[in-house]
Tab-separated table of C-alpha atoms in Angstrom:
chain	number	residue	atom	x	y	z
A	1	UNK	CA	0.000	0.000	0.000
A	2	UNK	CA	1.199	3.384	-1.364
A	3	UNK	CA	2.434	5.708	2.103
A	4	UNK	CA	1.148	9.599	2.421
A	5	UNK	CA	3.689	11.659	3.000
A	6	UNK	CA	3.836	15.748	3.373
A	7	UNK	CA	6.872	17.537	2.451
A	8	UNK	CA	6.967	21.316	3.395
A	9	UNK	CA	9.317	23.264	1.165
A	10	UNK	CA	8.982	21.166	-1.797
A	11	UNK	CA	9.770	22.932	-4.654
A	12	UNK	CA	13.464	23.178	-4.564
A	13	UNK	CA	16.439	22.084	-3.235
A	14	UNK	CA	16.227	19.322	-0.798
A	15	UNK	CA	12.616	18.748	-0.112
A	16	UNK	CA	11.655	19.008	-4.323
A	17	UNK	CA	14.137	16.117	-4.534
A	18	UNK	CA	12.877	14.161	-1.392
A	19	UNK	CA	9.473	14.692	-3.200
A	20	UNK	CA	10.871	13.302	-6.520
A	21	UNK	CA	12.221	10.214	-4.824
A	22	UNK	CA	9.545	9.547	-2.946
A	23	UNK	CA	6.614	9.913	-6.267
A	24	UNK	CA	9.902	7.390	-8.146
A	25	UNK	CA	8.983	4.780	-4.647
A	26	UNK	CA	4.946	4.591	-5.503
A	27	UNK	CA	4.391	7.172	-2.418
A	28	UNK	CA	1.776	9.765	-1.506
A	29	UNK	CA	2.772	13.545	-1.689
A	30	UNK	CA	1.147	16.124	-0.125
A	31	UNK	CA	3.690	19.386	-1.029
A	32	UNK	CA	3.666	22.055	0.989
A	33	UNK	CA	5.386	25.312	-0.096
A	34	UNK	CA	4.875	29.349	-0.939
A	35	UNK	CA	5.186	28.223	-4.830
A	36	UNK	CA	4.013	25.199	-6.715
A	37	UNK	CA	6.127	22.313	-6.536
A	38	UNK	CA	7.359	21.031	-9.556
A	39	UNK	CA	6.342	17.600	-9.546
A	40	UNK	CA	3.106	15.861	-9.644
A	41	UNK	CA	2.453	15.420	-6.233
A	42	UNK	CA	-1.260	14.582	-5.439
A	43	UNK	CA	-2.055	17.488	-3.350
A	44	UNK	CA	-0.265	20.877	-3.482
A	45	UNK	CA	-1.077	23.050	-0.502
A	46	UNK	CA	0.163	26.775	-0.585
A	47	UNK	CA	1.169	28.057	2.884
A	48	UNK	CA	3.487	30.535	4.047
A	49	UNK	CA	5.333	29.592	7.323
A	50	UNK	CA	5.611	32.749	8.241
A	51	UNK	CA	1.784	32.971	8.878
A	52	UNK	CA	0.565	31.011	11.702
A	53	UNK	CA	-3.341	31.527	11.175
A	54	UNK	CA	-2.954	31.073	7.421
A	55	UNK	CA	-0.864	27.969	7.963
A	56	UNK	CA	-3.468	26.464	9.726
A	57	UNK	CA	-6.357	27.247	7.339
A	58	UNK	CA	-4.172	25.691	4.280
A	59	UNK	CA	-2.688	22.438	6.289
A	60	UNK	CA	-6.776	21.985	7.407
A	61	UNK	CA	-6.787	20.999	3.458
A	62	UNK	CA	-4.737	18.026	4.265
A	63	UNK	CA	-7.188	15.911	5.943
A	64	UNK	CA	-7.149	11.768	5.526
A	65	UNK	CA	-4.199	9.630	7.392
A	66	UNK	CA	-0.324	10.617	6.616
A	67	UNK	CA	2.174	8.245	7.305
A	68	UNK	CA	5.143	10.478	6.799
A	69	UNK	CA	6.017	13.998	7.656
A	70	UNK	CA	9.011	16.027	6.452
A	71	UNK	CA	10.057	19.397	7.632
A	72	UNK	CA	12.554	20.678	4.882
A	73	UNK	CA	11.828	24.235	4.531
A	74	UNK	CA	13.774	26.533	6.356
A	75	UNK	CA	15.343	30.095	5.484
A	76	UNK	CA	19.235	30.823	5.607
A	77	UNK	CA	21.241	33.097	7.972
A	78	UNK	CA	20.936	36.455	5.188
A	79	UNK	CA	17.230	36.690	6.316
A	80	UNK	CA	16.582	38.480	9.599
A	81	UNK	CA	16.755	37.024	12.621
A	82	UNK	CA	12.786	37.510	13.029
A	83	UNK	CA	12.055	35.362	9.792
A	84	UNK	CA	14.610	32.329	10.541
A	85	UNK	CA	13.238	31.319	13.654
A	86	UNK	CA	9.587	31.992	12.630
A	87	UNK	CA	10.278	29.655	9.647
A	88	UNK	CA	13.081	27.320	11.036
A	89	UNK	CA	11.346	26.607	14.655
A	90	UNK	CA	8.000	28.174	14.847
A	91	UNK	CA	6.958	26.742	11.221
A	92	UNK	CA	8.487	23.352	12.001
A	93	UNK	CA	6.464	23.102	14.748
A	94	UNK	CA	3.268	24.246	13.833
A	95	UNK	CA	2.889	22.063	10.721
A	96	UNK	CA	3.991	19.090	13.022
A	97	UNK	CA	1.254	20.040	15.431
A	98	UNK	CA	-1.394	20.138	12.449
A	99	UNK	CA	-0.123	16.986	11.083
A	100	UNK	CA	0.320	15.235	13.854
A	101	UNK	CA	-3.414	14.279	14.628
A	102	UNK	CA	-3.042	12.386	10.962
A	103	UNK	CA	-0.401	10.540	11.844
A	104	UNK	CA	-1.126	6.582	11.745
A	105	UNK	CA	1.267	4.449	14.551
A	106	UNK	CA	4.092	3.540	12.425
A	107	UNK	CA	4.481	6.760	11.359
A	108	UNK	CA	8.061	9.078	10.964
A	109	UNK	CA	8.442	12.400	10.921
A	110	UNK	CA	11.690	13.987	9.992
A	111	UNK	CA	13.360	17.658	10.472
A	112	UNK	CA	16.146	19.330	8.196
A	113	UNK	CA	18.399	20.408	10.697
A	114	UNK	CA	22.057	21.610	9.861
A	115	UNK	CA	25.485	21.004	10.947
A	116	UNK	CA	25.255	24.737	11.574
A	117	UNK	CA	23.704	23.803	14.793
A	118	UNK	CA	27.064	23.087	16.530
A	119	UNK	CA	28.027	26.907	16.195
A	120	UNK	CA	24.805	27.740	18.475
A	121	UNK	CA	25.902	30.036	21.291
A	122	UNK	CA	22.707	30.039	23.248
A	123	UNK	CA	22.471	28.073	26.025
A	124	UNK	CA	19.988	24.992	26.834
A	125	UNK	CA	17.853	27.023	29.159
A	126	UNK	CA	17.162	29.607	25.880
A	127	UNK	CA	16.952	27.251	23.676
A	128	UNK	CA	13.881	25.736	25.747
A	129	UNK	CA	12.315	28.642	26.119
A	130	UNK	CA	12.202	29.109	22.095
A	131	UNK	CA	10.969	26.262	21.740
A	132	UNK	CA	7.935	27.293	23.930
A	133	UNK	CA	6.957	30.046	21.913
A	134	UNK	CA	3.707	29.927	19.887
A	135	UNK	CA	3.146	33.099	17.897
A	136	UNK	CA	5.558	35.327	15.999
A	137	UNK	CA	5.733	37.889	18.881
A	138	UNK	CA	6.758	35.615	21.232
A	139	UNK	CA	9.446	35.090	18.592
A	140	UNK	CA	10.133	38.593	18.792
A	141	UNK	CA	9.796	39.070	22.875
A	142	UNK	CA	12.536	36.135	23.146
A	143	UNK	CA	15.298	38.202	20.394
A	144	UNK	CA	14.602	41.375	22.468
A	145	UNK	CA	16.589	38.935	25.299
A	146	UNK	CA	19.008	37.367	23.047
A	147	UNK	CA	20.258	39.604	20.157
A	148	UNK	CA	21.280	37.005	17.436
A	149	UNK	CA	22.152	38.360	13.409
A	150	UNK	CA	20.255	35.814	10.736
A	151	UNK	CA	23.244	34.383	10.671
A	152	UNK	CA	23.355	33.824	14.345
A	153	UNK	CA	19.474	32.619	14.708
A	154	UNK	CA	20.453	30.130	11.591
A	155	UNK	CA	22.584	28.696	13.939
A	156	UNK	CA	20.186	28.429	17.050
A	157	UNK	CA	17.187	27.744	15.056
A	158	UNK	CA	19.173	24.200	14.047
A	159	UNK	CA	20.374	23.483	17.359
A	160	UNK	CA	16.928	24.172	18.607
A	161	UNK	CA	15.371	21.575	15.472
A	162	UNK	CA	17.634	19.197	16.904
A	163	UNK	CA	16.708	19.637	20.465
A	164	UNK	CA	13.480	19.714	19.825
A	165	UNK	CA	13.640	16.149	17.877
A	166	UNK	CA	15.098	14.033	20.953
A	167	UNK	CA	12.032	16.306	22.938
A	168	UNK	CA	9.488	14.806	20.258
A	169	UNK	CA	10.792	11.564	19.873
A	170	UNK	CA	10.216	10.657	23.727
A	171	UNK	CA	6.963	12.426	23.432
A	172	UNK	CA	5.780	9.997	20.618
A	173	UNK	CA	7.276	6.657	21.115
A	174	UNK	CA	4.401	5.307	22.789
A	175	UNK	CA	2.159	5.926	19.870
A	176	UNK	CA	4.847	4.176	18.018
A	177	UNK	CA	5.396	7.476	16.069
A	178	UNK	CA	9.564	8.093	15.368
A	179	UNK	CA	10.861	11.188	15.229
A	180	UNK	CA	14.677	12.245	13.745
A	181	UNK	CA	16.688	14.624	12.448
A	182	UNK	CA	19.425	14.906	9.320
A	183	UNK	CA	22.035	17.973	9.599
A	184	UNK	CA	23.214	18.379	6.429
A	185	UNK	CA	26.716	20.419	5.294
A	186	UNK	CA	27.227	22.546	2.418
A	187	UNK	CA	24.634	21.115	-0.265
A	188	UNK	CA	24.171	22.474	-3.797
A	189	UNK	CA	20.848	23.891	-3.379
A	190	UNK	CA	19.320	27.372	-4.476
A	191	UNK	CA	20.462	29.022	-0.949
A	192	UNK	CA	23.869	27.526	-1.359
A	193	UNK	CA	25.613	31.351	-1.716
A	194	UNK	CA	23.673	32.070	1.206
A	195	UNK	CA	25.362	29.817	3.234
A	196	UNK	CA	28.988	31.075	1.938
A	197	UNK	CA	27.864	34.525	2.139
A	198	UNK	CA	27.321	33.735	5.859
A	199	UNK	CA	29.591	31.710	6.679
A	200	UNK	CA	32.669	33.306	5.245
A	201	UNK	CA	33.964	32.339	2.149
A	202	UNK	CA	37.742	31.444	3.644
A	203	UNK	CA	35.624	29.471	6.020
A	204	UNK	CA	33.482	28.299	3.666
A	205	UNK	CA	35.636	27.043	0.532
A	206	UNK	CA	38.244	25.444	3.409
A	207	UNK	CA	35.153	22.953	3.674
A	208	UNK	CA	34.498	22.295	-0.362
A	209	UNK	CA	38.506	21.629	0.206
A	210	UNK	CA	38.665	19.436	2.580
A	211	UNK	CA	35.719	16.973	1.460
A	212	UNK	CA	35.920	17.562	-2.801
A	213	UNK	CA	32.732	19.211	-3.110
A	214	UNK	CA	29.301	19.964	-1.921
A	215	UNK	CA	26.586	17.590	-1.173
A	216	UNK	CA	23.750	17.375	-3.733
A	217	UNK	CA	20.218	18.037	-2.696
A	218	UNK	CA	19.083	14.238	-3.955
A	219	UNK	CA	22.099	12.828	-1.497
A	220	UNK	CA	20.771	14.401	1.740
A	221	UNK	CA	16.848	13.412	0.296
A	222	UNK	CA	18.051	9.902	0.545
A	223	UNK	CA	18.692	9.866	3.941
A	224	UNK	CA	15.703	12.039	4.603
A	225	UNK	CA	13.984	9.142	2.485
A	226	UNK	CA	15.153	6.442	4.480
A	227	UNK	CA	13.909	7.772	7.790
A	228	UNK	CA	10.667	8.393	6.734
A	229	UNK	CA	10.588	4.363	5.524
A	230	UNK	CA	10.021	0.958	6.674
A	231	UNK	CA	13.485	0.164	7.256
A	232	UNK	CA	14.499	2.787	9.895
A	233	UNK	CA	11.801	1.254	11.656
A	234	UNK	CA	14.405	0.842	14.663
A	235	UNK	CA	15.978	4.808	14.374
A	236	UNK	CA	14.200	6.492	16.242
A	237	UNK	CA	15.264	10.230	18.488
A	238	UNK	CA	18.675	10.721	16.604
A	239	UNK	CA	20.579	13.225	14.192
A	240	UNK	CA	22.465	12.198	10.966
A	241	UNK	CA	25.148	14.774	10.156
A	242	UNK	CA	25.328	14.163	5.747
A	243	UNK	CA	28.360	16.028	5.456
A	244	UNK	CA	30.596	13.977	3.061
A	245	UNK	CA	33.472	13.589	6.323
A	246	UNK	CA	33.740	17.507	6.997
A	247	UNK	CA	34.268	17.235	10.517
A	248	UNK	CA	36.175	13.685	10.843
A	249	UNK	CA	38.730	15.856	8.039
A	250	UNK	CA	38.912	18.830	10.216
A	251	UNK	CA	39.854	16.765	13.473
A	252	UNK	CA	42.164	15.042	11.192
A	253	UNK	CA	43.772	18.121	10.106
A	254	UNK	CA	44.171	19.176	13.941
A	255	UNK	CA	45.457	16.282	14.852
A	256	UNK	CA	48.214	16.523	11.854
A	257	UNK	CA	48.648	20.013	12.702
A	258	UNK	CA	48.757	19.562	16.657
A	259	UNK	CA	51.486	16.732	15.838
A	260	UNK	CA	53.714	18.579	13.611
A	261	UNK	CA	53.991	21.354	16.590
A	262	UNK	CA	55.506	19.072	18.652
């Protein structure tokens, strides 16, 4: 029996090729995006993340069971600080919370995080109250407190996806719902010179060094793919970094580096 899936932020980048793989596996896909996706998904519902009371309204369209639910949109660090965490955290949430009535046991939902999360500054205590926050001005009452760029809140609003997985996970294992995470590094996707832009490019090209290249958007929908199926049945509460070795090359390099100073 064909599985019904939503993807939000479907029509580009990583969630249009999640959406393509999972159409090429005999799936369900309700698309959920600004813009129409490219692909003939059954259902396309237009929502803006950024609009909690319209988000409901559209997701209400959804109706019927869902067996799968992917969070893929998200907005890079050269938006304002406002907009990422409406989008990256508040949006995530919401749509789960919509979705999650629909959700038949067996189900998997999965969140686009970010390797980026590991340069979050704000501490555990912050990060929980963000997650507590239910409207955009709550959004805006907890930046008054903690003064992050986009590029900053990028980095929070990932560590906070990832937090907010484990939190999830326990929350839903005893309807037999899973719940994980990817964290993806520098993937070709539309928002790619966002990222360097950010970043730095030094910082930024010392990673396309060290590992070759970038990812591609259909690698990271793969593993995105595989969470949502049958035979991650037994993953459950976890993040996948996807980042072709970056970090295991970097602690490589320091260790080289750290030797050769001796």
């Amino acid at each position: 029996m064909a599985r019904r899936v939503v993807v939000t932020g479907a029509s580009s980048g990583i969630g249009l090729a999640l959406v393509r793989r999972l159409l090429a596996a005999g799936d369900d896909v309700v698309a959920v995006d600004r813009v129409d996706c490219r692909a003939d998904v059954s259902l396309m519902v237009r929502a803006d993340l950024t609009d909690p009371a319209g988000l409901r309204t559209a997701l209400s369209s959804v109706g019927g069971v869902v067996h799968g639910l992917a969070n893929v949109a998200g907005v890079p660090g050269t938006a304002p600080a406002l907009t990422v965490l409406g989008v990256n955290v508040l949006g995530a949430r919401m749509v789960t919370e919509e979705i999650r009535p629909l959700l038949a046991p067996g189900s998997s939902i999965v969140n686009v995080a970010s390797v980026a999360a590991h340069r979050n500054t704000v501490d555990a205590h912050a990060l929980a109250r963000l997650l507590n926050v239910t409207s955009g001005a709550g959004i805006a009452a907890w930046l008054d407190e903690h003064r992050l760029t986009g590029a900053q809140a990028y980095d929070t609003s990932k560590a906070a996806l990832v937090a907010w997985t484990k939190m999830l996970a326990g929350a839903l294992v005893a309807q037999g719902i899973r719940v994980n995470s990817v964290s993806p590094g520098p993937t070709e996707t539309p928002i790619l010179g966002d990222f360097r832009e950010t970043m730095g490019a030094d910082r930024f090209d010392g990673a396309t060094k060290l590992v070759g290249r970038h990812g591609t958007a259909e690698e990271i929908a793969a593993v995105v793919a595989f969470l949502l199926g049958p035979d991650a049945s037994w993953v459950n509460g976890i993040d996948i970094p996807v980042e072709g070795g970056l970090y295991a090359a970097r602690a490589a390099v320091s260790t080289t580096e750290a030797g050769s100073s001796t």
